[in-house]
Amino acid sequence: MKVFDQSIRQFIEAACSAAPTPGGGSVAAVSAALGASMGAMVANLSTTGKHFEKNAAQMNTIIEQIKASLDAFEQMAKQDMESFSLFMDALKMPKDSDEKRAQRSECLQQAAIQAANVPLRLMAQSRDVMALLEEAAQIYNKNVISDLGVAVITLDAAIQSAWLTVKINLSSIKNETTKSSYEKQGMHLLNDAQKIKQSVMDIVMDKIG
């Protein structure tokens, strides 16, 4: 079963359980999908009617790009769970010889890198959706402008949540070049997201009055 094919109740119950997955990275991916879906709704409700006709093409482009991002978010939720499984499998590898210990260490490093890479990509995808919504923030249907705020707040929450998953896995990565690169990318994405959120929220609150 695909991650998004299960019911919300099933996912929440699984997240509530003692099972290690779905964990924070998967929850961040679901949060990103919810934020993106709100963004798509706002765009959908800004395509019809005389006032919105001239912007319909732009809105339809936004909708299609967001739909593509939903597939990516689902894949990342799955990959986050797979990353944890890889890490647990590596921990169980034998270490009764130098060769086996070296092999185990290498597998642990690969698992840690993947476990950091997946939420980092989630951060980038979420930031891109936020930027997409920001481009048309001034021309959305004002009757659903609060939902635009919900969209960017939820996407930003996904980014901040994913960053925690990146950070905890960075501590296990020995390659300093990789660690530094991920750290820089993550901080850049966090800063971008904050700027976009503030920009959109200023517009949202102005239109709400």
PDB file of C-alpha atoms in Angstrom:
ATOM      1  CA  MET A   1       0.000   0.000   0.000  1.00  0.00           C
ATOM      2  CA  LYS A   2       1.277   3.465  -0.907  1.00  0.00           C
ATOM      3  CA  VAL A   3       1.715   5.877   1.988  1.00  0.00           C
ATOM      4  CA  PHE A   4      -1.099   8.171   0.843  1.00  0.00           C
ATOM      5  CA  ASP A   5      -3.451   5.282   0.072  1.00  0.00           C
ATOM      6  CA  GLN A   6      -3.994   4.544   3.748  1.00  0.00           C
ATOM      7  CA  SER A   7      -6.546   6.503   5.733  1.00  0.00           C
ATOM      8  CA  ILE A   8      -5.544   9.452   7.884  1.00  0.00           C
ATOM      9  CA  ARG A   9      -6.594   7.395  10.915  1.00  0.00           C
ATOM     10  CA  GLN A  10      -4.322   4.501   9.884  1.00  0.00           C
ATOM     11  CA  PHE A  11      -1.345   6.813   9.466  1.00  0.00           C
ATOM     12  CA  ILE A  12      -1.975   8.548  12.804  1.00  0.00           C
ATOM     13  CA  GLU A  13      -2.387   5.247  14.623  1.00  0.00           C
ATOM     14  CA  ALA A  14       0.866   3.981  13.104  1.00  0.00           C
ATOM     15  CA  ALA A  15       2.616   7.194  14.135  1.00  0.00           C
ATOM     16  CA  CYS A  16       1.184   6.806  17.663  1.00  0.00           C
ATOM     17  CA  SER A  17       2.490   3.270  18.048  1.00  0.00           C
ATOM     18  CA  ALA A  18       5.805   2.018  19.393  1.00  0.00           C
ATOM     19  CA  ALA A  19       6.905   1.244  15.828  1.00  0.00           C
ATOM     20  CA  PRO A  20       9.810   3.474  14.750  1.00  0.00           C
ATOM     21  CA  THR A  21       8.137   4.343  11.453  1.00  0.00           C
ATOM     22  CA  PRO A  22       6.440   6.487  10.341  1.00  0.00           C
ATOM     23  CA  GLY A  23       8.682   8.929  12.162  1.00  0.00           C
ATOM     24  CA  GLY A  24       9.384  12.636  12.016  1.00  0.00           C
ATOM     25  CA  GLY A  25      10.574  12.654   8.412  1.00  0.00           C
ATOM     26  CA  SER A  26       7.441  10.919   7.166  1.00  0.00           C
ATOM     27  CA  VAL A  27       5.213  13.197   9.240  1.00  0.00           C
ATOM     28  CA  ALA A  28       7.040  16.167   7.690  1.00  0.00           C
ATOM     29  CA  ALA A  29       6.316  14.776   4.216  1.00  0.00           C
ATOM     30  CA  VAL A  30       2.612  14.422   5.013  1.00  0.00           C
ATOM     31  CA  SER A  31       2.594  17.956   6.408  1.00  0.00           C
ATOM     32  CA  ALA A  32       4.194  19.197   3.186  1.00  0.00           C
ATOM     33  CA  ALA A  33       1.544  17.418   1.135  1.00  0.00           C
ATOM     34  CA  LEU A  34      -1.245  18.975   3.200  1.00  0.00           C
ATOM     35  CA  GLY A  35       0.252  22.444   2.789  1.00  0.00           C
ATOM     36  CA  ALA A  36       0.677  21.935  -0.940  1.00  0.00           C
ATOM     37  CA  SER A  37      -2.904  20.706  -1.280  1.00  0.00           C
ATOM     38  CA  MET A  38      -4.158  23.904   0.369  1.00  0.00           C
ATOM     39  CA  GLY A  39      -2.079  25.904  -2.099  1.00  0.00           C
ATOM     40  CA  ALA A  40      -3.612  24.001  -4.996  1.00  0.00           C
ATOM     41  CA  MET A  41      -7.106  24.643  -3.632  1.00  0.00           C
ATOM     42  CA  VAL A  42      -6.456  28.380  -3.456  1.00  0.00           C
ATOM     43  CA  ALA A  43      -5.198  28.353  -7.043  1.00  0.00           C
ATOM     44  CA  ASN A  44      -8.175  26.254  -8.192  1.00  0.00           C
ATOM     45  CA  LEU A  45     -10.566  28.764  -6.642  1.00  0.00           C
ATOM     46  CA  SER A  46      -8.752  31.601  -8.422  1.00  0.00           C
ATOM     47  CA  THR A  47      -9.333  30.374 -11.986  1.00  0.00           C
ATOM     48  CA  THR A  48     -13.044  30.845 -12.617  1.00  0.00           C
ATOM     49  CA  GLY A  49     -15.174  33.939 -12.916  1.00  0.00           C
ATOM     50  CA  LYS A  50     -14.689  37.115 -14.908  1.00  0.00           C
ATOM     51  CA  HIS A  51     -12.249  38.617 -12.413  1.00  0.00           C
ATOM     52  CA  PHE A  52      -9.862  35.644 -12.617  1.00  0.00           C
ATOM     53  CA  GLU A  53      -9.993  34.758 -16.316  1.00  0.00           C
ATOM     54  CA  LYS A  54      -6.793  36.627 -17.195  1.00  0.00           C
ATOM     55  CA  ASN A  55      -4.865  34.696 -14.531  1.00  0.00           C
ATOM     56  CA  ALA A  56      -6.292  31.253 -15.304  1.00  0.00           C
ATOM     57  CA  ALA A  57      -3.232  30.056 -17.245  1.00  0.00           C
ATOM     58  CA  GLN A  58      -0.868  31.023 -14.426  1.00  0.00           C
ATOM     59  CA  MET A  59      -3.079  29.346 -11.838  1.00  0.00           C
ATOM     60  CA  ASN A  60      -3.380  26.172 -13.895  1.00  0.00           C
ATOM     61  CA  THR A  61       0.404  26.010 -14.147  1.00  0.00           C
ATOM     62  CA  ILE A  62       0.666  26.348 -10.371  1.00  0.00           C
ATOM     63  CA  ILE A  63      -1.909  23.584  -9.884  1.00  0.00           C
ATOM     64  CA  GLU A  64      -0.059  21.180 -12.195  1.00  0.00           C
ATOM     65  CA  GLN A  65       3.277  21.832 -10.529  1.00  0.00           C
ATOM     66  CA  ILE A  66       1.800  21.320  -7.085  1.00  0.00           C
ATOM     67  CA  LYS A  67       0.186  18.053  -8.166  1.00  0.00           C
ATOM     68  CA  ALA A  68       3.608  16.844  -9.285  1.00  0.00           C
ATOM     69  CA  SER A  69       5.042  17.822  -5.894  1.00  0.00           C
ATOM     70  CA  LEU A  70       2.418  15.689  -4.119  1.00  0.00           C
ATOM     71  CA  ASP A  71       3.813  12.585  -5.816  1.00  0.00           C
ATOM     72  CA  ALA A  72       7.303  13.623  -4.718  1.00  0.00           C
ATOM     73  CA  PHE A  73       6.176  14.125  -1.119  1.00  0.00           C
ATOM     74  CA  GLU A  74       4.627  10.657  -1.053  1.00  0.00           C
ATOM     75  CA  GLN A  75       7.834   9.125  -2.376  1.00  0.00           C
ATOM     76  CA  MET A  76       9.841  10.957   0.273  1.00  0.00           C
ATOM     77  CA  ALA A  77       7.560   9.701   3.055  1.00  0.00           C
ATOM     78  CA  LYS A  78       8.232   6.161   1.833  1.00  0.00           C
ATOM     79  CA  GLN A  79      11.962   6.779   1.393  1.00  0.00           C
ATOM     80  CA  ASP A  80      12.221   8.189   4.912  1.00  0.00           C
ATOM     81  CA  MET A  81      10.862   4.947   6.319  1.00  0.00           C
ATOM     82  CA  GLU A  82      13.138   2.916   4.067  1.00  0.00           C
ATOM     83  CA  SER A  83      16.150   4.914   5.247  1.00  0.00           C
ATOM     84  CA  PHE A  84      15.454   3.983   8.833  1.00  0.00           C
ATOM     85  CA  SER A  85      15.132   0.312   7.874  1.00  0.00           C
ATOM     86  CA  LEU A  86      18.505   0.465   6.117  1.00  0.00           C
ATOM     87  CA  PHE A  87      20.079   1.957   9.220  1.00  0.00           C
ATOM     88  CA  MET A  88      18.595  -0.746  11.465  1.00  0.00           C
ATOM     89  CA  ASP A  89      19.742  -3.468   9.060  1.00  0.00           C
ATOM     90  CA  ALA A  90      23.256  -2.029   9.120  1.00  0.00           C
ATOM     91  CA  LEU A  91      23.277  -2.018  12.927  1.00  0.00           C
ATOM     92  CA  LYS A  92      22.510  -5.745  12.898  1.00  0.00           C
ATOM     93  CA  MET A  93      25.451  -6.604  10.642  1.00  0.00           C
ATOM     94  CA  PRO A  94      28.165  -8.767  12.214  1.00  0.00           C
ATOM     95  CA  LYS A  95      31.281  -7.130  13.629  1.00  0.00           C
ATOM     96  CA  ASP A  96      33.378 -10.105  14.663  1.00  0.00           C
ATOM     97  CA  SER A  97      36.284  -9.270  12.336  1.00  0.00           C
ATOM     98  CA  ASP A  98      38.020  -6.164  11.033  1.00  0.00           C
ATOM     99  CA  GLU A  99      36.603  -6.756   7.577  1.00  0.00           C
ATOM    100  CA  LYS A 100      33.050  -7.156   8.835  1.00  0.00           C
ATOM    101  CA  ARG A 101      33.369  -4.130  11.090  1.00  0.00           C
ATOM    102  CA  ALA A 102      34.580  -2.054   8.148  1.00  0.00           C
ATOM    103  CA  GLN A 103      31.706  -3.280   5.991  1.00  0.00           C
ATOM    104  CA  ARG A 104      29.209  -2.540   8.777  1.00  0.00           C
ATOM    105  CA  SER A 105      30.660   0.947   9.254  1.00  0.00           C
ATOM    106  CA  GLU A 106      30.384   1.677   5.531  1.00  0.00           C
ATOM    107  CA  CYS A 107      26.753   0.535   5.434  1.00  0.00           C
ATOM    108  CA  LEU A 108      25.953   2.671   8.469  1.00  0.00           C
ATOM    109  CA  GLN A 109      27.484   5.691   6.736  1.00  0.00           C
ATOM    110  CA  GLN A 110      25.494   5.083   3.559  1.00  0.00           C
ATOM    111  CA  ALA A 111      22.305   4.731   5.595  1.00  0.00           C
ATOM    112  CA  ALA A 112      23.016   7.932   7.546  1.00  0.00           C
ATOM    113  CA  ILE A 113      23.670   9.877   4.349  1.00  0.00           C
ATOM    114  CA  GLN A 114      20.430   8.657   2.808  1.00  0.00           C
ATOM    115  CA  ALA A 115      18.545   9.394   6.030  1.00  0.00           C
ATOM    116  CA  ALA A 116      19.782  12.992   5.856  1.00  0.00           C
ATOM    117  CA  ASN A 117      19.410  13.344   2.098  1.00  0.00           C
ATOM    118  CA  VAL A 118      15.713  12.463   1.970  1.00  0.00           C
ATOM    119  CA  PRO A 119      14.497  15.183   4.384  1.00  0.00           C
ATOM    120  CA  LEU A 120      16.903  17.660   2.782  1.00  0.00           C
ATOM    121  CA  ARG A 121      15.181  17.042  -0.561  1.00  0.00           C
ATOM    122  CA  LEU A 122      11.844  17.392   1.203  1.00  0.00           C
ATOM    123  CA  MET A 123      12.943  20.805   2.443  1.00  0.00           C
ATOM    124  CA  ALA A 124      13.880  21.880  -1.076  1.00  0.00           C
ATOM    125  CA  GLN A 125      10.626  20.630  -2.600  1.00  0.00           C
ATOM    126  CA  SER A 126       8.563  22.349   0.097  1.00  0.00           C
ATOM    127  CA  ARG A 127      10.466  25.611  -0.375  1.00  0.00           C
ATOM    128  CA  ASP A 128       9.846  25.415  -4.124  1.00  0.00           C
ATOM    129  CA  VAL A 129       6.093  25.027  -3.591  1.00  0.00           C
ATOM    130  CA  MET A 130       6.126  27.990  -1.204  1.00  0.00           C
ATOM    131  CA  ALA A 131       7.953  30.077  -3.814  1.00  0.00           C
ATOM    132  CA  LEU A 132       5.437  29.008  -6.444  1.00  0.00           C
ATOM    133  CA  LEU A 133       2.573  30.202  -4.269  1.00  0.00           C
ATOM    134  CA  GLU A 134       4.346  33.454  -3.467  1.00  0.00           C
ATOM    135  CA  GLU A 135       4.608  34.354  -7.171  1.00  0.00           C
ATOM    136  CA  ALA A 136       0.850  34.818  -7.422  1.00  0.00           C
ATOM    137  CA  ALA A 137       0.081  35.831  -3.839  1.00  0.00           C
ATOM    138  CA  GLN A 138      -1.315  39.231  -4.865  1.00  0.00           C
ATOM    139  CA  ILE A 139      -3.891  37.830  -7.291  1.00  0.00           C
ATOM    140  CA  TYR A 140      -5.485  34.887  -5.490  1.00  0.00           C
ATOM    141  CA  ASN A 141      -9.190  34.916  -4.707  1.00  0.00           C
ATOM    142  CA  LYS A 142      -9.384  37.010  -1.536  1.00  0.00           C
ATOM    143  CA  ASN A 143     -12.210  34.819  -0.218  1.00  0.00           C
ATOM    144  CA  VAL A 144      -9.719  31.983   0.322  1.00  0.00           C
ATOM    145  CA  ILE A 145      -6.667  34.077   1.145  1.00  0.00           C
ATOM    146  CA  SER A 146      -6.568  32.677   4.693  1.00  0.00           C
ATOM    147  CA  ASP A 147      -6.066  29.227   3.176  1.00  0.00           C
ATOM    148  CA  LEU A 148      -3.003  30.568   1.373  1.00  0.00           C
ATOM    149  CA  GLY A 149      -1.641  31.465   4.799  1.00  0.00           C
ATOM    150  CA  VAL A 150      -2.419  27.956   6.050  1.00  0.00           C
ATOM    151  CA  ALA A 151      -0.590  26.539   3.028  1.00  0.00           C
ATOM    152  CA  VAL A 152       2.663  28.423   3.582  1.00  0.00           C
ATOM    153  CA  ILE A 153       2.599  27.966   7.369  1.00  0.00           C
ATOM    154  CA  THR A 154       2.130  24.212   6.947  1.00  0.00           C
ATOM    155  CA  LEU A 155       4.845  23.976   4.309  1.00  0.00           C
ATOM    156  CA  ASP A 156       7.188  25.939   6.554  1.00  0.00           C
ATOM    157  CA  ALA A 157       6.389  23.574   9.424  1.00  0.00           C
ATOM    158  CA  ALA A 158       7.302  20.674   7.133  1.00  0.00           C
ATOM    159  CA  ILE A 159      10.622  22.343   6.331  1.00  0.00           C
ATOM    160  CA  GLN A 160      11.472  22.976   9.975  1.00  0.00           C
ATOM    161  CA  SER A 161      10.458  19.424  10.889  1.00  0.00           C
ATOM    162  CA  ALA A 162      12.490  17.913   8.065  1.00  0.00           C
ATOM    163  CA  TRP A 163      15.500  19.967   9.173  1.00  0.00           C
ATOM    164  CA  LEU A 164      15.429  18.286  12.574  1.00  0.00           C
ATOM    165  CA  THR A 165      15.587  14.929  10.812  1.00  0.00           C
ATOM    166  CA  VAL A 166      18.513  16.142   8.722  1.00  0.00           C
ATOM    167  CA  LYS A 167      20.327  17.422  11.799  1.00  0.00           C
ATOM    168  CA  ILE A 168      20.014  14.263  13.856  1.00  0.00           C
ATOM    169  CA  ASN A 169      21.392  12.196  10.987  1.00  0.00           C
ATOM    170  CA  LEU A 170      24.247  14.608  10.295  1.00  0.00           C
ATOM    171  CA  SER A 171      25.690  13.669  13.676  1.00  0.00           C
ATOM    172  CA  SER A 172      26.269  10.136  12.347  1.00  0.00           C
ATOM    173  CA  ILE A 173      27.994  11.193   9.119  1.00  0.00           C
ATOM    174  CA  LYS A 174      31.785  11.068   9.291  1.00  0.00           C
ATOM    175  CA  ASN A 175      32.511  12.685   5.928  1.00  0.00           C
ATOM    176  CA  GLU A 176      33.005  16.327   6.874  1.00  0.00           C
ATOM    177  CA  THR A 177      32.561  17.573   3.289  1.00  0.00           C
ATOM    178  CA  THR A 178      29.167  15.902   2.989  1.00  0.00           C
ATOM    179  CA  LYS A 179      28.155  17.045   6.458  1.00  0.00           C
ATOM    180  CA  SER A 180      29.148  20.647   5.765  1.00  0.00           C
ATOM    181  CA  SER A 181      27.379  20.655   2.399  1.00  0.00           C
ATOM    182  CA  TYR A 182      24.131  19.367   3.916  1.00  0.00           C
ATOM    183  CA  GLU A 183      24.381  21.863   6.767  1.00  0.00           C
ATOM    184  CA  LYS A 184      24.797  24.786   4.358  1.00  0.00           C
ATOM    185  CA  GLN A 185      21.978  23.618   2.092  1.00  0.00           C
ATOM    186  CA  GLY A 186      19.639  23.157   5.035  1.00  0.00           C
ATOM    187  CA  MET A 187      20.336  26.585   6.521  1.00  0.00           C
ATOM    188  CA  HIS A 188      19.854  28.205   3.116  1.00  0.00           C
ATOM    189  CA  LEU A 189      16.496  26.465   2.677  1.00  0.00           C
ATOM    190  CA  LEU A 190      15.393  27.442   6.186  1.00  0.00           C
ATOM    191  CA  ASN A 191      16.231  31.088   5.527  1.00  0.00           C
ATOM    192  CA  ASP A 192      14.486  31.033   2.145  1.00  0.00           C
ATOM    193  CA  ALA A 193      11.357  29.538   3.684  1.00  0.00           C
ATOM    194  CA  GLN A 194      11.233  32.161   6.429  1.00  0.00           C
ATOM    195  CA  LYS A 195      11.494  34.997   3.911  1.00  0.00           C
ATOM    196  CA  ILE A 196       8.802  33.523   1.678  1.00  0.00           C
ATOM    197  CA  LYS A 197       6.473  32.838   4.597  1.00  0.00           C
ATOM    198  CA  GLN A 198       6.831  36.383   5.874  1.00  0.00           C
ATOM    199  CA  SER A 199       6.259  37.827   2.405  1.00  0.00           C
ATOM    200  CA  VAL A 200       3.092  35.780   1.871  1.00  0.00           C
ATOM    201  CA  MET A 201       1.777  36.341   5.383  1.00  0.00           C
ATOM    202  CA  ASP A 202       2.161  40.094   5.001  1.00  0.00           C
ATOM    203  CA  ILE A 203      -0.058  39.910   1.904  1.00  0.00           C
ATOM    204  CA  VAL A 204      -2.529  37.537   3.588  1.00  0.00           C
ATOM    205  CA  MET A 205      -2.942  39.731   6.660  1.00  0.00           C
ATOM    206  CA  ASP A 206      -3.246  42.867   4.519  1.00  0.00           C
ATOM    207  CA  LYS A 207      -6.025  41.338   2.462  1.00  0.00           C
ATOM    208  CA  ILE A 208      -7.820  39.957   5.502  1.00  0.00           C
ATOM    209  CA  GLY A 209      -7.691  43.455   7.022  1.00  0.00           C
TER     210      GLY A 209
END
